[in-house]
mmCIF file of C-alpha atoms and ligand atoms in Angstrom:
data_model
loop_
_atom_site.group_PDB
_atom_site.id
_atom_site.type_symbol
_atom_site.label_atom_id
_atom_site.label_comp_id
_atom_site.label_asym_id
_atom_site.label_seq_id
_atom_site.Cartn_x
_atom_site.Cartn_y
_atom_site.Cartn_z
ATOM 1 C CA UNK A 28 0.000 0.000 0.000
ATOM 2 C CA UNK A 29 1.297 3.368 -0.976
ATOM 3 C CA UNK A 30 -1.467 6.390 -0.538
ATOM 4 C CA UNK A 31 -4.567 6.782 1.574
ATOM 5 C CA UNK A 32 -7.579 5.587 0.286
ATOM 6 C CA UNK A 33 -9.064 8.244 2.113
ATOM 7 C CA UNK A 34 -7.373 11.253 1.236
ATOM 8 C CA UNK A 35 -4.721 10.096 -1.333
ATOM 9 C CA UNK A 36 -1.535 10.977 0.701
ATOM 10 C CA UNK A 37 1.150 8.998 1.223
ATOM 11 C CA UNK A 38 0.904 6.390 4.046
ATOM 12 C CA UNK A 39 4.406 4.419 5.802
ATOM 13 C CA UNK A 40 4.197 1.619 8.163
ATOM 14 C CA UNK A 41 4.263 2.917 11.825
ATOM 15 C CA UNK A 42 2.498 1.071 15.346
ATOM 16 C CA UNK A 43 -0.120 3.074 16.411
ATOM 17 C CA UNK A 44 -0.022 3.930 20.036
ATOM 18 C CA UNK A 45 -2.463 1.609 21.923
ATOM 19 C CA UNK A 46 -1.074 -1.113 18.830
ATOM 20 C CA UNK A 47 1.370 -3.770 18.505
ATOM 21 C CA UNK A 48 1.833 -4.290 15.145
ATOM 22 C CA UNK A 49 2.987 -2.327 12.274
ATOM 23 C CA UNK A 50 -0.313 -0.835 9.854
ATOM 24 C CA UNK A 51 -0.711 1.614 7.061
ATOM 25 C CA UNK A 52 -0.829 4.939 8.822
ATOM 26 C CA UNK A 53 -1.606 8.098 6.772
ATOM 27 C CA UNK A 54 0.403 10.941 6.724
ATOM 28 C CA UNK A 55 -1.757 13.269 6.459
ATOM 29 C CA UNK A 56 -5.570 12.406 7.853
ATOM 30 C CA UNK A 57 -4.090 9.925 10.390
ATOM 31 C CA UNK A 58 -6.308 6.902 8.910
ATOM 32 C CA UNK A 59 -5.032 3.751 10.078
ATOM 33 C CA UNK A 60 -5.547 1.330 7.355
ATOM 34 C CA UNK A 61 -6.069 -2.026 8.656
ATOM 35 C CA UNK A 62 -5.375 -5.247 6.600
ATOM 36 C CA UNK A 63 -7.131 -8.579 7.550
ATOM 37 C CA UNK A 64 -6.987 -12.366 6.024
ATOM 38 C CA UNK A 65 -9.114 -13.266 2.869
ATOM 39 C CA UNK A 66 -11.992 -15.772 2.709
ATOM 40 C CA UNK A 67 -11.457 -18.331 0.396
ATOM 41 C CA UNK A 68 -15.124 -20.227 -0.410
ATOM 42 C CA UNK A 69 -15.701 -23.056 -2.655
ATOM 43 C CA UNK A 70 -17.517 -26.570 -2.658
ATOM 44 C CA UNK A 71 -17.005 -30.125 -3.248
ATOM 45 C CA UNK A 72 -19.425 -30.775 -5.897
ATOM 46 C CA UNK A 73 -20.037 -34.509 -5.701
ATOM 47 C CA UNK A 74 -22.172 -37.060 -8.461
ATOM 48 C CA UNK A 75 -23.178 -40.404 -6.919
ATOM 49 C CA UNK A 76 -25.517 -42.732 -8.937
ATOM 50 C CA UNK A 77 -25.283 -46.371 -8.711
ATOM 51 C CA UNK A 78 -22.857 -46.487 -5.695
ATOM 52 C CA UNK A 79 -20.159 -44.609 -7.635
ATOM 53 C CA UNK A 80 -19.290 -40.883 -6.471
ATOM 54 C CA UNK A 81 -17.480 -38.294 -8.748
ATOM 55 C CA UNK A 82 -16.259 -34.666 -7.550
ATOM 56 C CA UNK A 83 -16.249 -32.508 -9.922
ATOM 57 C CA UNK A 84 -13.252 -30.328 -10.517
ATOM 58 C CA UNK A 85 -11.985 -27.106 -12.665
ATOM 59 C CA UNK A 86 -8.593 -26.862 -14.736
ATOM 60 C CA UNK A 87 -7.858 -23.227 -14.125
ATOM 61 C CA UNK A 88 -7.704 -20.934 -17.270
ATOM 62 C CA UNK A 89 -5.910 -18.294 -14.741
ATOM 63 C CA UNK A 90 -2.608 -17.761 -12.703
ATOM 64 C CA UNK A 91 -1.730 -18.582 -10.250
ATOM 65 C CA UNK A 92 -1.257 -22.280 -11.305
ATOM 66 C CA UNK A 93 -3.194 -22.139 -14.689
ATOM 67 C CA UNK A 94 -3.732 -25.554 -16.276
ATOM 68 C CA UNK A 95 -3.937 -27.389 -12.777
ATOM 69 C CA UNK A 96 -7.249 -28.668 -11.156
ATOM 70 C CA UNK A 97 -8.911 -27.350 -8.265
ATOM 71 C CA UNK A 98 -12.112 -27.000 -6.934
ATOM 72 C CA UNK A 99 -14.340 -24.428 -7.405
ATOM 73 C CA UNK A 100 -13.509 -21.791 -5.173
ATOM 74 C CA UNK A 101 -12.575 -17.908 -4.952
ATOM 75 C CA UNK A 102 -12.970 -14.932 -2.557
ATOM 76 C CA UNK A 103 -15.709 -14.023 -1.092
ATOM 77 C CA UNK A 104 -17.476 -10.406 -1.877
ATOM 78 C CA UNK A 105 -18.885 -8.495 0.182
ATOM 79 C CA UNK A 106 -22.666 -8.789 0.648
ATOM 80 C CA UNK A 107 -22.940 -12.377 0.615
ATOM 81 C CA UNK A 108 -22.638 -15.316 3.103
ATOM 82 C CA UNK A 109 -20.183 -17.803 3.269
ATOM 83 C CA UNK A 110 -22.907 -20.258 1.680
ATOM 84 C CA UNK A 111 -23.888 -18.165 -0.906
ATOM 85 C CA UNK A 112 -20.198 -17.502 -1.795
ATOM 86 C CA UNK A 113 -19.412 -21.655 -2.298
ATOM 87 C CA UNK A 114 -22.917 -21.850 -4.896
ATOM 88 C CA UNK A 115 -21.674 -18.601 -6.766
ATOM 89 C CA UNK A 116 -18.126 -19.837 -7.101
ATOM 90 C CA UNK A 117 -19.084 -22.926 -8.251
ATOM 91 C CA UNK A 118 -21.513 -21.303 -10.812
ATOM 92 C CA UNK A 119 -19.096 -19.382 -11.876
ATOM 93 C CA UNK A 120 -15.915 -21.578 -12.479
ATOM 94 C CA UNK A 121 -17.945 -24.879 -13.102
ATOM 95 C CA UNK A 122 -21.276 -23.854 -14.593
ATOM 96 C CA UNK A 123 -22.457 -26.556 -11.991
ATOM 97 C CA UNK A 124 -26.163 -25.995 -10.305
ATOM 98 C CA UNK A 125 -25.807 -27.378 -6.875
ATOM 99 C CA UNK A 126 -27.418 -28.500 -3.708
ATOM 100 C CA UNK A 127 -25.187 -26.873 -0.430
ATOM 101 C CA UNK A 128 -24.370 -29.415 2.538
ATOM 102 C CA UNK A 129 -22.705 -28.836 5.380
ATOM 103 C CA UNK A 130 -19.063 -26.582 5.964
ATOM 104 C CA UNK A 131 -16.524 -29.698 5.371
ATOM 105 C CA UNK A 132 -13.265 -27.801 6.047
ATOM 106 C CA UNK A 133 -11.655 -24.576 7.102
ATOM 107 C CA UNK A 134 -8.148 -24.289 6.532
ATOM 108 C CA UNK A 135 -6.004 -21.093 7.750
ATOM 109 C CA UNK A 136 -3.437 -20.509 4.825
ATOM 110 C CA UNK A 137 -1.718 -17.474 7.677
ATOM 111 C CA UNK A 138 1.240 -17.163 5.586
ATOM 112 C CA UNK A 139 -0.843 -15.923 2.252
ATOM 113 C CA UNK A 140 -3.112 -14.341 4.518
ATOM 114 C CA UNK A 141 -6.201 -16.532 3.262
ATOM 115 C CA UNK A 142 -8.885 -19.155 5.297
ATOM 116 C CA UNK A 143 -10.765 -21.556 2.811
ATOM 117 C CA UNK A 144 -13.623 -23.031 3.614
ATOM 118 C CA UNK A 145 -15.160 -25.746 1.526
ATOM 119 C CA UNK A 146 -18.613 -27.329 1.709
ATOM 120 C CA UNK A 147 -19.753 -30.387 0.729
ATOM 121 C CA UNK A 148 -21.956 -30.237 -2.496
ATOM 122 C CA UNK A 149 -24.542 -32.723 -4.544
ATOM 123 C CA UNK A 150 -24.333 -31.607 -8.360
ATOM 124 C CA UNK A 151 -28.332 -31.431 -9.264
ATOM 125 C CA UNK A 152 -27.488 -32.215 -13.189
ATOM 126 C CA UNK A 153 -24.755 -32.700 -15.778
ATOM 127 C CA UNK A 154 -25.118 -29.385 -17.151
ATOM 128 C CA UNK A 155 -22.362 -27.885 -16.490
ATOM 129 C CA UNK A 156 -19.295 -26.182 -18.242
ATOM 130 C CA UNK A 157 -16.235 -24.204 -17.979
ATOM 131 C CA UNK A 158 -16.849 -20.182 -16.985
ATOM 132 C CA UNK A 159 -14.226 -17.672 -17.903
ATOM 133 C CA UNK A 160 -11.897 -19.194 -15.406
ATOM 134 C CA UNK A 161 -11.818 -22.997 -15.975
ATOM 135 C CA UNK A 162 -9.962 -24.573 -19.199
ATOM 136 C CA UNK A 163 -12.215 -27.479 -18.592
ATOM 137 C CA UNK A 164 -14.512 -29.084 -16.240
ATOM 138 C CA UNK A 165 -14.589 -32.642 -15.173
ATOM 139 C CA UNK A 166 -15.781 -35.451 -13.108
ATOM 140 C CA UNK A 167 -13.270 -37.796 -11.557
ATOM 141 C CA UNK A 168 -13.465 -41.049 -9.065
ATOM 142 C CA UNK A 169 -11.440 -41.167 -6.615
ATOM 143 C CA UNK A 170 -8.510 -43.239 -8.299
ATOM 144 C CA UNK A 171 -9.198 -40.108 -11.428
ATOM 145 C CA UNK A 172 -8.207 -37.474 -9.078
ATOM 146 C CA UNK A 173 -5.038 -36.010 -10.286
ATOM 147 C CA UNK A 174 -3.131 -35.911 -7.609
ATOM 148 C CA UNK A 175 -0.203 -34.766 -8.717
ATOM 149 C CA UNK A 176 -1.708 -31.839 -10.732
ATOM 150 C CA UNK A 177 -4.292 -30.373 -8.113
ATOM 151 C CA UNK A 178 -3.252 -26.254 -8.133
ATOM 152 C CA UNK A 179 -3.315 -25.916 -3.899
ATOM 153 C CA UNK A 180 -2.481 -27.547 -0.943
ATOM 154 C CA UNK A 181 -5.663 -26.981 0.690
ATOM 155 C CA UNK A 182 -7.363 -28.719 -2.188
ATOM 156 C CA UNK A 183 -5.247 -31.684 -1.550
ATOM 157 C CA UNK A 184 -6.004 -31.435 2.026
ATOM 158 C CA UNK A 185 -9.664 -31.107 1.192
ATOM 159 C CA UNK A 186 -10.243 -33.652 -1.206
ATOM 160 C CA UNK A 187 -7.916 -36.521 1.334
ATOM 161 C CA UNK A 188 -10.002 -35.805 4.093
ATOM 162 C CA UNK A 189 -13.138 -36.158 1.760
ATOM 163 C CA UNK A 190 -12.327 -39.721 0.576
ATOM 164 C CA UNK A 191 -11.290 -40.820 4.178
ATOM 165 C CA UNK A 192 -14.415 -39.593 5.489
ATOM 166 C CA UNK A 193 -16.548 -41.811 2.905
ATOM 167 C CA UNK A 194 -14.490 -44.891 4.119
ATOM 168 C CA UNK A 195 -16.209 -43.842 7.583
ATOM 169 C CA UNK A 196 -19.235 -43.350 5.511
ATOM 170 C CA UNK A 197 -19.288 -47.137 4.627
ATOM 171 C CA UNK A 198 -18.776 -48.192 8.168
ATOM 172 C CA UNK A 199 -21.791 -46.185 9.436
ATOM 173 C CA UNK A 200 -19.913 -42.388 10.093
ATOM 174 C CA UNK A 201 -20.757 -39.302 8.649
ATOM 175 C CA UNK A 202 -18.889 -36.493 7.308
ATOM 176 C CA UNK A 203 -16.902 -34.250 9.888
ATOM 177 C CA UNK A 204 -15.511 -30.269 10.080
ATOM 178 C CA UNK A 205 -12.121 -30.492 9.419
ATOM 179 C CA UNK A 206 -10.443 -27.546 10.623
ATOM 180 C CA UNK A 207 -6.719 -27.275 9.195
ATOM 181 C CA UNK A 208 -3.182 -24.806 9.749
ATOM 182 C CA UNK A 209 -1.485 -25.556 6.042
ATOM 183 C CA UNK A 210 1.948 -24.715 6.635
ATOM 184 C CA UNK A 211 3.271 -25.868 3.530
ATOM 185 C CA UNK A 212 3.709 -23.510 0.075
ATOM 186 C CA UNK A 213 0.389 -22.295 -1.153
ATOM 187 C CA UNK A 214 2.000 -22.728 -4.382
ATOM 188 C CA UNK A 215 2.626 -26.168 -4.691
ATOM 189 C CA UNK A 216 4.990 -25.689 -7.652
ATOM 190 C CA UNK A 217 7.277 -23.880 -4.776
ATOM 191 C CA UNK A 218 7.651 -27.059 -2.900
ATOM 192 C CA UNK A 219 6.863 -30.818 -4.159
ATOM 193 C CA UNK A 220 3.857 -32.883 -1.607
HETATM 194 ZN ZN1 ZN B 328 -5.293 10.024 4.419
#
C-alpha cells in the first residue's frame, strides 16, 4: 500500500499507540488502514448414482497455477454469506447448479493471509461447463483425481479428508468439520507434496 484511500496521501508503516503491530498509517488524515486475512469459499461438488461418487473439478484458465485442477472456489465479496459464496463460485468456475451441505473444512493458509472453507456439495445435473476461469470441467473417481496436478495444498487437504471420510461413511460415520493450519507452500509448484 502506498497512498490513503481516504485522502490520497502517502501512508508508511508505523504502530499506532495503543497497537502492537505495524499498519498503514496516513500521513496526512491519520487513517489507520487495517489489513485482515481473505476468505477463500468453494464446494465439493459430488455425483453419486449407482454407488459410484465423482467430484467434480476445474482446470484453471488463470494464474496462479493455470492448467492445474482445483475446486471451485474464490474470494468471497462483500454482501454475501459464506454459503452463498461456495454456490456462486461454483456457478461461476464450473457452470455446476448445486445442492449446499454442510461446511466440510476450514483451513487457515496465515502465511498468504487466506482461510478456505469448503462445503460439501450434490451436483443437481450434468449441465455444467467451464466459466471464464476454468480450461475445462470434469468429473473424476477417486482413483481419477489427479493428484499430482491439483493447483493448492488446501485442495489436496480437502479432497484426502473427503475420501477418508466416505471410508467412515461405509462403516456407518458421517462427514466431519475439518479444521486445518497448512503450513506448507500455497503454491505447490514452490515445494513438491
Ligand atoms: Zn489520508
Amino acid at each position: 500500500m502506498k497512498f490513503c484511500s481516504e485522502c490520497a496521501s502517502p501512508v508508511s508503516l508505523s504502530i499506532p499507540a495503543g497497537d502492537n503491530r505495524p499498519r498503514y498509517v496516513c500521513g496526512n488524515c491519520g487513517t489507520i488502514h487495517y489489513q485482515n486475512p481473505k476468505m477463500v469459499l468453494g464446494s465439493i461438488p459430488v455425483w453419486e448414482r449407482d454407488g459410484e461418487l465423482k467430484v467434480l473439478l476445474c482446470k484453471r484458465a488463470i494464474e496462479p497455477r493455470y492448467g492445474y485442477w482445483t475446486l471451485p472456489a474464490g474470494f468471497m465479496e462483500n454482501n454475501e454469506t459464506t454459503g452463498e459464496a461456495a454456490i456462486r463460485e461454483t456457478q461461476e468456475e464450473a457452470g455446476a447448479n448445486i445442492k449446499l451441505g454442510n461446511l466440510f473444512s476450514l483451513l487457515n493458509v496465515a502465511r498468504v493471509h487466506q482461510v478456505h472453507m469448503f462445503y460439501l456439495a450434490e451436483l443437481l445435473d450434468l449441465d455444467f461447463a467451464p466459466g471464464e476461469e476454468s480450461l475445462d470441467v470434469r468429473l473424476f473417481t477417486e482413483q481419477e483425481i489427479p493428484w499430482n496436478d491439483l493447483a493448492f495444498p488446501t485442495i489436496r487437504t480437502t479432497l484426502e479428508l473427503f475420501f477418508a471420510d466416505r471410508v467412515k461413511l461405509r462403516e456407518g460415520g458421517s462427514y466431519g468439520v475439518h479444521t486445518q493450519d497448512i503450513t506448507r507452500a500455497m503454491r505447490a509448484d514452490d515445494e513438491p507434496t
